[in-house]
PDB file of C-alpha atoms in Angstrom:
ATOM      1  CA  MET A   1      10.426   9.386  -5.607  1.00 54.00           C
ATOM      2  CA  ASP A   2       7.753  12.069  -5.805  1.00 52.00           C
ATOM      3  CA  THR A   3       8.100  15.015  -3.458  1.00 46.00           C
ATOM      4  CA  SER A   4       6.621  17.705  -5.663  1.00 42.00           C
ATOM      5  CA  ASN A   5       2.987  16.757  -6.309  1.00 43.00           C
ATOM      6  CA  GLY A   6       0.322  17.289  -3.692  1.00 42.00           C
ATOM      7  CA  THR A   7       2.066  19.634  -1.296  1.00 42.00           C
ATOM      8  CA  GLY A   8      -1.112  20.534   0.537  1.00 45.00           C
ATOM      9  CA  ALA A   9      -0.979  24.176  -0.546  1.00 41.00           C
ATOM     10  CA  GLY A  10      -4.058  26.116   0.478  1.00 42.00           C
ATOM     11  CA  ARG A  11      -4.850  23.964   3.523  1.00 48.00           C
ATOM     12  CA  SER A  12      -4.149  24.945   7.118  1.00 38.00           C
ATOM     13  CA  PRO A  13      -3.107  21.840   9.074  1.00 43.00           C
ATOM     14  CA  GLN A  14      -2.848  22.158  12.827  1.00 45.00           C
ATOM     15  CA  VAL A  15       0.888  21.572  13.066  1.00 46.00           C
ATOM     16  CA  THR A  16       2.219  21.239  16.599  1.00 55.00           C
ATOM     17  CA  GLY A  17       5.664  19.984  17.618  1.00 71.00           C
ATOM     18  CA  ALA A  18       7.758  17.643  15.486  1.00 88.00           C
ATOM     19  CA  PRO A  19       6.340  16.238  12.228  1.00 95.00           C
ATOM     20  CA  ARG A  20       3.969  13.265  12.370  1.00 97.00           C
ATOM     21  CA  ALA A  21       3.690  11.036   9.315  1.00 98.00           C
ATOM     22  CA  ALA A  22       0.604   9.154   8.186  1.00 98.00           C
ATOM     23  CA  VAL A  23       2.068   6.699   5.683  1.00 98.00           C
ATOM     24  CA  PHE A  24      -0.312   4.834   3.382  1.00 98.00           C
ATOM     25  CA  ASP A  25       0.100   1.839   1.142  1.00 98.00           C
ATOM     26  CA  VAL A  26      -1.998   2.357  -2.001  1.00 98.00           C
ATOM     27  CA  ASP A  27      -3.034  -0.871  -3.762  1.00 97.00           C
ATOM     28  CA  GLY A  28      -5.733  -2.594  -1.726  1.00 98.00           C
ATOM     29  CA  THR A  29      -5.558   0.079   0.976  1.00 98.00           C
ATOM     30  CA  LEU A  30      -6.726   3.268  -0.728  1.00 98.00           C
ATOM     31  CA  VAL A  31      -7.635   1.931  -4.185  1.00 98.00           C
ATOM     32  CA  ASP A  32      -9.605  -1.247  -4.946  1.00 98.00           C
ATOM     33  CA  THR A  33      -6.999  -3.127  -6.998  1.00 98.00           C
ATOM     34  CA  ASN A  34      -5.911  -6.309  -5.214  1.00 98.00           C
ATOM     35  CA  HIS A  35      -8.286  -8.672  -6.965  1.00 97.00           C
ATOM     36  CA  LEU A  36      -7.502  -7.068 -10.323  1.00 98.00           C
ATOM     37  CA  HIS A  37      -3.819  -7.719  -9.646  1.00 98.00           C
ATOM     38  CA  ALA A  38      -4.549 -11.299  -8.561  1.00 98.00           C
ATOM     39  CA  VAL A  39      -6.444 -12.139 -11.734  1.00 98.00           C
ATOM     40  CA  THR A  40      -3.989 -10.465 -14.108  1.00 98.00           C
ATOM     41  CA  TRP A  41      -0.957 -12.018 -12.389  1.00 98.00           C
ATOM     42  CA  TRP A  42      -2.749 -15.398 -12.592  1.00 98.00           C
ATOM     43  CA  GLU A  43      -3.256 -14.911 -16.320  1.00 98.00           C
ATOM     44  CA  ALA A  44       0.365 -13.811 -16.816  1.00 98.00           C
ATOM     45  CA  PHE A  45       1.601 -16.989 -15.096  1.00 98.00           C
ATOM     46  CA  ARG A  46      -0.847 -19.053 -17.154  1.00 98.00           C
ATOM     47  CA  GLN A  47       0.437 -17.529 -20.405  1.00 98.00           C
ATOM     48  CA  ALA A  48       3.964 -18.525 -19.337  1.00 98.00           C
ATOM     49  CA  GLY A  49       2.849 -22.106 -18.758  1.00 98.00           C
ATOM     50  CA  HIS A  50       2.660 -21.992 -14.957  1.00 98.00           C
ATOM     51  CA  HIS A  51      -0.448 -23.066 -13.099  1.00 96.00           C
ATOM     52  CA  VAL A  52      -0.727 -21.195  -9.798  1.00 97.00           C
ATOM     53  CA  THR A  53      -3.991 -20.562  -8.000  1.00 98.00           C
ATOM     54  CA  THR A  54      -5.532 -17.120  -7.631  1.00 97.00           C
ATOM     55  CA  HIS A  55      -5.461 -17.733  -3.858  1.00 97.00           C
ATOM     56  CA  GLU A  56      -1.668 -18.125  -3.963  1.00 97.00           C
ATOM     57  CA  VAL A  57      -1.345 -15.016  -6.116  1.00 98.00           C
ATOM     58  CA  HIS A  58      -3.612 -12.964  -3.864  1.00 98.00           C
ATOM     59  CA  ARG A  59      -1.508 -13.779  -0.813  1.00 97.00           C
ATOM     60  CA  ALA A  60       1.598 -12.589  -2.695  1.00 97.00           C
ATOM     61  CA  VAL A  61       0.091  -9.284  -3.895  1.00 97.00           C
ATOM     62  CA  GLY A  62       1.869  -6.411  -2.192  1.00 94.00           C
ATOM     63  CA  LEU A  63       5.337  -7.748  -2.909  1.00 94.00           C
ATOM     64  CA  GLY A  64       7.440  -6.200  -5.659  1.00 91.00           C
ATOM     65  CA  SER A  65       7.156  -7.945  -9.022  1.00 94.00           C
ATOM     66  CA  ASP A  66      10.419  -9.893  -8.789  1.00 94.00           C
ATOM     67  CA  ASP A  67       9.686 -11.002  -5.234  1.00 95.00           C
ATOM     68  CA  LEU A  68       6.142 -12.022  -6.160  1.00 97.00           C
ATOM     69  CA  VAL A  69       7.358 -14.227  -9.007  1.00 98.00           C
ATOM     70  CA  ALA A  70      10.085 -15.704  -6.804  1.00 98.00           C
ATOM     71  CA  ARG A  71       7.588 -16.506  -4.051  1.00 98.00           C
ATOM     72  CA  LEU A  72       5.365 -18.418  -6.477  1.00 98.00           C
ATOM     73  CA  LEU A  73       7.977 -20.063  -8.720  1.00 98.00           C
ATOM     74  CA  GLY A  74      11.161 -20.092  -6.658  1.00 98.00           C
ATOM     75  CA  GLU A  75      14.295 -17.989  -6.985  1.00 97.00           C
ATOM     76  CA  GLU A  76      15.878 -20.024  -9.796  1.00 97.00           C
ATOM     77  CA  GLN A  77      12.814 -19.945 -12.039  1.00 96.00           C
ATOM     78  CA  ALA A  78      12.197 -16.284 -11.245  1.00 97.00           C
ATOM     79  CA  ALA A  79      15.713 -15.367 -12.333  1.00 97.00           C
ATOM     80  CA  ARG A  80      14.827 -16.645 -15.803  1.00 97.00           C
ATOM     81  CA  GLU A  81      11.217 -15.537 -16.117  1.00 98.00           C
ATOM     82  CA  ALA A  82      10.391 -12.687 -13.740  1.00 98.00           C
ATOM     83  CA  GLU A  83      10.938 -10.000 -16.346  1.00 97.00           C
ATOM     84  CA  SER A  84       8.722 -11.573 -19.017  1.00 98.00           C
ATOM     85  CA  ILE A  85       5.948 -12.548 -16.590  1.00 98.00           C
ATOM     86  CA  SER A  86       5.984  -9.069 -15.039  1.00 97.00           C
ATOM     87  CA  ALA A  87       5.745  -7.508 -18.487  1.00 97.00           C
ATOM     88  CA  ALA A  88       2.748  -9.711 -19.325  1.00 98.00           C
ATOM     89  CA  HIS A  89       1.085  -8.715 -16.054  1.00 98.00           C
ATOM     90  CA  ALA A  90       1.650  -5.038 -16.823  1.00 96.00           C
ATOM     91  CA  VAL A  91      -0.107  -5.394 -20.179  1.00 97.00           C
ATOM     92  CA  LEU A  92      -3.033  -7.338 -18.710  1.00 98.00           C
ATOM     93  CA  TYR A  93      -3.436  -4.987 -15.743  1.00 97.00           C
ATOM     94  CA  GLY A  94      -3.156  -1.982 -18.019  1.00 95.00           C
ATOM     95  CA  GLN A  95      -6.667  -2.556 -19.372  1.00 95.00           C
ATOM     96  CA  TYR A  96      -8.063  -1.552 -15.965  1.00 96.00           C
ATOM     97  CA  VAL A  97      -5.854   1.443 -15.177  1.00 94.00           C
ATOM     98  CA  ALA A  98      -8.234   4.054 -16.552  1.00 92.00           C
ATOM     99  CA  ARG A  99     -11.079   2.638 -14.431  1.00 95.00           C
ATOM    100  CA  LEU A 100      -9.448   2.324 -11.009  1.00 97.00           C
ATOM    101  CA  ALA A 101     -11.639   3.366  -8.096  1.00 98.00           C
ATOM    102  CA  ALA A 102     -10.745   4.469  -4.581  1.00 98.00           C
ATOM    103  CA  PHE A 103     -12.436   2.902  -1.593  1.00 98.00           C
ATOM    104  CA  ARG A 104     -15.141   4.912   0.138  1.00 97.00           C
ATOM    105  CA  GLY A 105     -13.936   7.638   2.456  1.00 98.00           C
ATOM    106  CA  VAL A 106     -10.370   7.859   1.146  1.00 98.00           C
ATOM    107  CA  GLY A 107     -10.316  11.587   0.363  1.00 98.00           C
ATOM    108  CA  SER A 108     -12.073  12.498   3.599  1.00 98.00           C
ATOM    109  CA  LEU A 109      -9.681  10.357   5.648  1.00 98.00           C
ATOM    110  CA  LEU A 110      -6.531  11.868   4.129  1.00 98.00           C
ATOM    111  CA  ARG A 111      -7.828  15.443   4.400  1.00 98.00           C
ATOM    112  CA  THR A 112      -9.003  14.959   7.991  1.00 98.00           C
ATOM    113  CA  LEU A 113      -5.583  13.655   9.009  1.00 98.00           C
ATOM    114  CA  ALA A 114      -3.845  16.496   7.150  1.00 98.00           C
ATOM    115  CA  ASP A 115      -6.037  19.041   8.927  1.00 97.00           C
ATOM    116  CA  GLN A 116      -4.979  17.465  12.220  1.00 96.00           C
ATOM    117  CA  GLY A 117      -1.336  18.057  11.365  1.00 97.00           C
ATOM    118  CA  TRP A 118      -0.345  14.695   9.921  1.00 98.00           C
ATOM    119  CA  ARG A 119       2.057  14.680   6.946  1.00 98.00           C
ATOM    120  CA  ILE A 120       0.483  12.411   4.315  1.00 98.00           C
ATOM    121  CA  VAL A 121       2.903  10.138   2.436  1.00 98.00           C
ATOM    122  CA  LEU A 122       2.296   7.228   0.056  1.00 97.00           C
ATOM    123  CA  ALA A 123       4.486   4.113   0.121  1.00 96.00           C
ATOM    124  CA  THR A 124       3.877   2.017  -2.990  1.00 92.00           C
ATOM    125  CA  SER A 125       5.646  -0.200  -5.487  1.00 85.00           C
ATOM    126  CA  ALA A 126       3.719   1.467  -8.327  1.00 86.00           C
ATOM    127  CA  GLY A 127       5.316   4.029 -10.609  1.00 82.00           C
ATOM    128  CA  GLY A 128       4.862   5.895 -13.870  1.00 85.00           C
ATOM    129  CA  ALA A 129       1.433   5.820 -15.494  1.00 87.00           C
ATOM    130  CA  GLU A 130       0.118   3.335 -12.931  1.00 89.00           C
ATOM    131  CA  LEU A 131       0.985   5.648 -10.029  1.00 90.00           C
ATOM    132  CA  SER A 132      -0.587   8.574 -11.863  1.00 92.00           C
ATOM    133  CA  ALA A 133      -3.797   6.565 -12.286  1.00 94.00           C
ATOM    134  CA  LEU A 134      -3.798   5.572  -8.624  1.00 95.00           C
ATOM    135  CA  ARG A 135      -3.351   9.186  -7.528  1.00 96.00           C
ATOM    136  CA  ALA A 136      -6.136  10.254  -9.865  1.00 96.00           C
ATOM    137  CA  ALA A 137      -8.422   7.662  -8.263  1.00 97.00           C
ATOM    138  CA  ILE A 138      -7.473   8.862  -4.773  1.00 98.00           C
ATOM    139  CA  ASP A 139      -8.083  12.477  -5.833  1.00 97.00           C
ATOM    140  CA  ALA A 140      -6.299  14.026  -2.838  1.00 98.00           C
ATOM    141  CA  ASP A 141      -3.120  15.530  -4.280  1.00 97.00           C
ATOM    142  CA  ASP A 142      -3.806  18.675  -2.263  1.00 98.00           C
ATOM    143  CA  VAL A 143      -2.720  16.825   0.906  1.00 98.00           C
ATOM    144  CA  ILE A 144      -0.343  14.120  -0.351  1.00 98.00           C
ATOM    145  CA  GLU A 145       3.112  15.535   0.342  1.00 98.00           C
ATOM    146  CA  ALA A 146       5.378  12.807  -1.048  1.00 97.00           C
ATOM    147  CA  THR A 147       5.552   9.302  -2.460  1.00 95.00           C
ATOM    148  CA  ALA A 148       8.107   6.603  -1.654  1.00 94.00           C
ATOM    149  CA  GLY A 149       8.095   4.225  -4.614  1.00 84.00           C
ATOM    150  CA  GLY A 150       9.532   0.793  -5.148  1.00 77.00           C
ATOM    151  CA  ASP A 151      12.152   2.183  -7.532  1.00 82.00           C
ATOM    152  CA  ASP A 152      13.430   4.485  -4.778  1.00 89.00           C
ATOM    153  CA  VAL A 153      14.625   1.710  -2.436  1.00 88.00           C
ATOM    154  CA  GLU A 154      16.862  -1.332  -2.731  1.00 88.00           C
ATOM    155  CA  ARG A 155      14.427  -3.627  -0.942  1.00 90.00           C
ATOM    156  CA  GLY A 156      10.646  -3.537  -1.114  1.00 90.00           C
ATOM    157  CA  LYS A 157       8.164  -4.695   1.500  1.00 94.00           C
ATOM    158  CA  PRO A 158       8.349  -6.640   3.790  1.00 95.00           C
ATOM    159  CA  ALA A 159      11.698  -4.886   4.271  1.00 94.00           C
ATOM    160  CA  PRO A 160      11.281  -1.607   6.176  1.00 96.00           C
ATOM    161  CA  ASP A 161      12.917   0.478   3.436  1.00 95.00           C
ATOM    162  CA  PRO A 162       9.766   1.951   1.785  1.00 95.00           C
ATOM    163  CA  VAL A 163       8.295   3.030   5.128  1.00 97.00           C
ATOM    164  CA  ALA A 164      11.612   4.386   6.387  1.00 97.00           C
ATOM    165  CA  LEU A 165      12.022   6.412   3.203  1.00 97.00           C
ATOM    166  CA  ALA A 166       8.494   7.779   3.535  1.00 97.00           C
ATOM    167  CA  LEU A 167       9.332   9.029   7.026  1.00 98.00           C
ATOM    168  CA  ASP A 168      12.574  10.596   5.810  1.00 97.00           C
ATOM    169  CA  LEU A 169      10.748  12.467   3.036  1.00 97.00           C
ATOM    170  CA  VAL A 170       8.728  14.452   5.575  1.00 98.00           C
ATOM    171  CA  GLY A 171      11.228  14.453   8.454  1.00 97.00           C
ATOM    172  CA  ALA A 172       9.085  12.357  10.804  1.00 98.00           C
ATOM    173  CA  ALA A 173      10.291  10.014  13.542  1.00 97.00           C
ATOM    174  CA  PRO A 174       8.969   6.424  13.679  1.00 97.00           C
ATOM    175  CA  GLU A 175       7.557   6.847  17.167  1.00 96.00           C
ATOM    176  CA  ARG A 176       5.375   9.719  15.933  1.00 96.00           C
ATOM    177  CA  SER A 177       4.162   7.956  12.792  1.00 98.00           C
ATOM    178  CA  VAL A 178       1.556   5.424  11.691  1.00 98.00           C
ATOM    179  CA  PHE A 179       1.552   3.150   8.639  1.00 98.00           C
ATOM    180  CA  VAL A 180      -1.716   1.967   7.077  1.00 98.00           C
ATOM    181  CA  GLY A 181      -1.741  -1.079   4.803  1.00 98.00           C
ATOM    182  CA  ASP A 182      -3.709  -4.155   3.836  1.00 98.00           C
ATOM    183  CA  THR A 183      -1.241  -7.056   3.549  1.00 98.00           C
ATOM    184  CA  VAL A 184       1.029  -9.006   5.856  1.00 98.00           C
ATOM    185  CA  TRP A 185       3.939  -7.534   3.871  1.00 97.00           C
ATOM    186  CA  ASP A 186       2.771  -4.033   4.850  1.00 97.00           C
ATOM    187  CA  MET A 187       2.486  -4.956   8.521  1.00 98.00           C
ATOM    188  CA  ARG A 188       5.926  -6.549   8.588  1.00 98.00           C
ATOM    189  CA  ALA A 189       7.485  -3.567   6.822  1.00 97.00           C
ATOM    190  CA  GLY A 190       5.877  -1.077   9.204  1.00 98.00           C
ATOM    191  CA  SER A 191       6.790  -3.084  12.295  1.00 98.00           C
ATOM    192  CA  ARG A 192      10.408  -3.355  11.176  1.00 98.00           C
ATOM    193  CA  ALA A 193      10.464   0.409  10.547  1.00 97.00           C
ATOM    194  CA  GLY A 194       9.361   1.006  14.135  1.00 98.00           C
ATOM    195  CA  VAL A 195       5.981   2.620  13.417  1.00 98.00           C
ATOM    196  CA  ARG A 196       2.536   1.653  14.675  1.00 98.00           C
ATOM    197  CA  CYS A 197       0.616  -0.316  12.059  1.00 98.00           C
ATOM    198  CA  VAL A 198      -3.032  -0.075  11.063  1.00 98.00           C
ATOM    199  CA  ALA A 199      -4.460  -2.800   8.834  1.00 98.00           C
ATOM    200  CA  LEU A 200      -7.499  -2.565   6.561  1.00 98.00           C
ATOM    201  CA  LEU A 201      -9.541  -5.614   5.543  1.00 98.00           C
ATOM    202  CA  CYS A 202     -10.576  -4.200   2.157  1.00 98.00           C
ATOM    203  CA  GLY A 203      -7.569  -5.843   0.501  1.00 98.00           C
ATOM    204  CA  GLY A 204      -9.000  -9.275   1.272  1.00 98.00           C
ATOM    205  CA  ILE A 205      -6.456 -10.575   3.803  1.00 98.00           C
ATOM    206  CA  PRO A 206      -7.922 -12.155   6.976  1.00 97.00           C
ATOM    207  CA  ARG A 207      -7.790 -10.228  10.258  1.00 98.00           C
ATOM    208  CA  GLN A 208      -5.812 -12.931  12.078  1.00 98.00           C
ATOM    209  CA  ASP A 209      -3.083 -12.894   9.439  1.00 98.00           C
ATOM    210  CA  LEU A 210      -2.746  -9.112   9.680  1.00 98.00           C
ATOM    211  CA  GLU A 211      -2.660  -9.148  13.463  1.00 98.00           C
ATOM    212  CA  GLY A 212      -0.103 -11.952  13.402  1.00 98.00           C
ATOM    213  CA  ALA A 213       2.097  -9.849  11.117  1.00 98.00           C
ATOM    214  CA  GLY A 214       2.107  -6.866  13.490  1.00 98.00           C
ATOM    215  CA  ALA A 215      -1.125  -4.886  13.079  1.00 98.00           C
ATOM    216  CA  ASP A 216      -1.869  -2.761  16.149  1.00 98.00           C
ATOM    217  CA  ALA A 217      -5.462  -2.167  15.007  1.00 98.00           C
ATOM    218  CA  VAL A 218      -7.680  -3.463  12.208  1.00 98.00           C
ATOM    219  CA  TYR A 219     -10.537  -1.690  10.394  1.00 98.00           C
ATOM    220  CA  ASP A 220     -12.808  -2.643   7.516  1.00 98.00           C
ATOM    221  CA  ASP A 221     -11.778   0.101   5.083  1.00 98.00           C
ATOM    222  CA  PRO A 222     -10.756   3.791   4.985  1.00 98.00           C
ATOM    223  CA  ALA A 223     -14.292   4.956   5.834  1.00 98.00           C
ATOM    224  CA  HIS A 224     -14.363   2.725   8.916  1.00 98.00           C
ATOM    225  CA  LEU A 225     -10.968   4.051  10.039  1.00 98.00           C
ATOM    226  CA  LEU A 226     -12.190   7.621   9.545  1.00 98.00           C
ATOM    227  CA  ALA A 227     -15.277   6.933  11.657  1.00 98.00           C
ATOM    228  CA  GLU A 228     -13.111   5.403  14.400  1.00 98.00           C
ATOM    229  CA  LEU A 229     -10.168   7.854  14.367  1.00 98.00           C
ATOM    230  CA  LYS A 230     -10.801   8.684  18.000  1.00 96.00           C
ATOM    231  CA  GLY A 231      -9.314   5.763  19.859  1.00 96.00           C
ATOM    232  CA  SER A 232      -7.254   4.613  16.869  1.00 98.00           C
ATOM    233  CA  PRO A 233      -3.418   4.688  16.699  1.00 97.00           C
ATOM    234  CA  PHE A 234      -3.824   8.167  15.180  1.00 97.00           C
ATOM    235  CA  ASP A 235      -5.507   9.487  18.321  1.00 94.00           C
ATOM    236  CA  GLY A 236      -3.497  11.408  20.903  1.00 71.00           C
ATOM    237  CA  ARG A 237      -0.135  11.326  19.128  1.00 54.00           C
ATOM    238  CA  GLU A 238       0.661  15.034  19.431  1.00 58.00           C
TER     239      GLU A 238
END
């Protein structure tokens, strides 16, 4: 887990009372990667001789690699092939890593929340060079206080573990925290962790699916959430 980069030094957040955490998923929420993942996972399955549709893959994006393969091929097949298919995906996806782009409004959203006293934490399954590239695309290390990665927990989303760890890293209680994500796996993880959940449509998942999985509010993208902060789950949670 990363608790050293992006400590917010030099900023003056309006901290009042107990800590409040604004926890963010990264892929598909802050950085425009979901369709890149869908295509490269599709190609990795194809290279292994499995024909799955990009639609099926897209709906599984957001799960950890082993869970994604198991969802599409079944547990027995995944036990034999998850490692090799995941490795192929990593190579295919790697060609895009240097060109990843954040969604509009990401930096302004994170800095506005930090200035309001929210502790900014990332909850992602990415690690290593991929996480570094994602953080470079976000370009807000001055306010990101910690990262809860997939390697830091026993169970990834939709289990609550990544969100719960993110809260622990900044000492925030669930009832004073909000989780922002873009998949049903995010919404289920946040709901099970006891936090309010905000869903963004920029990851490509339909509104009704996100609401059915526990979203308290839905916005188009980070810029839309920033424009509607007043009246959102982030409003009035002093």
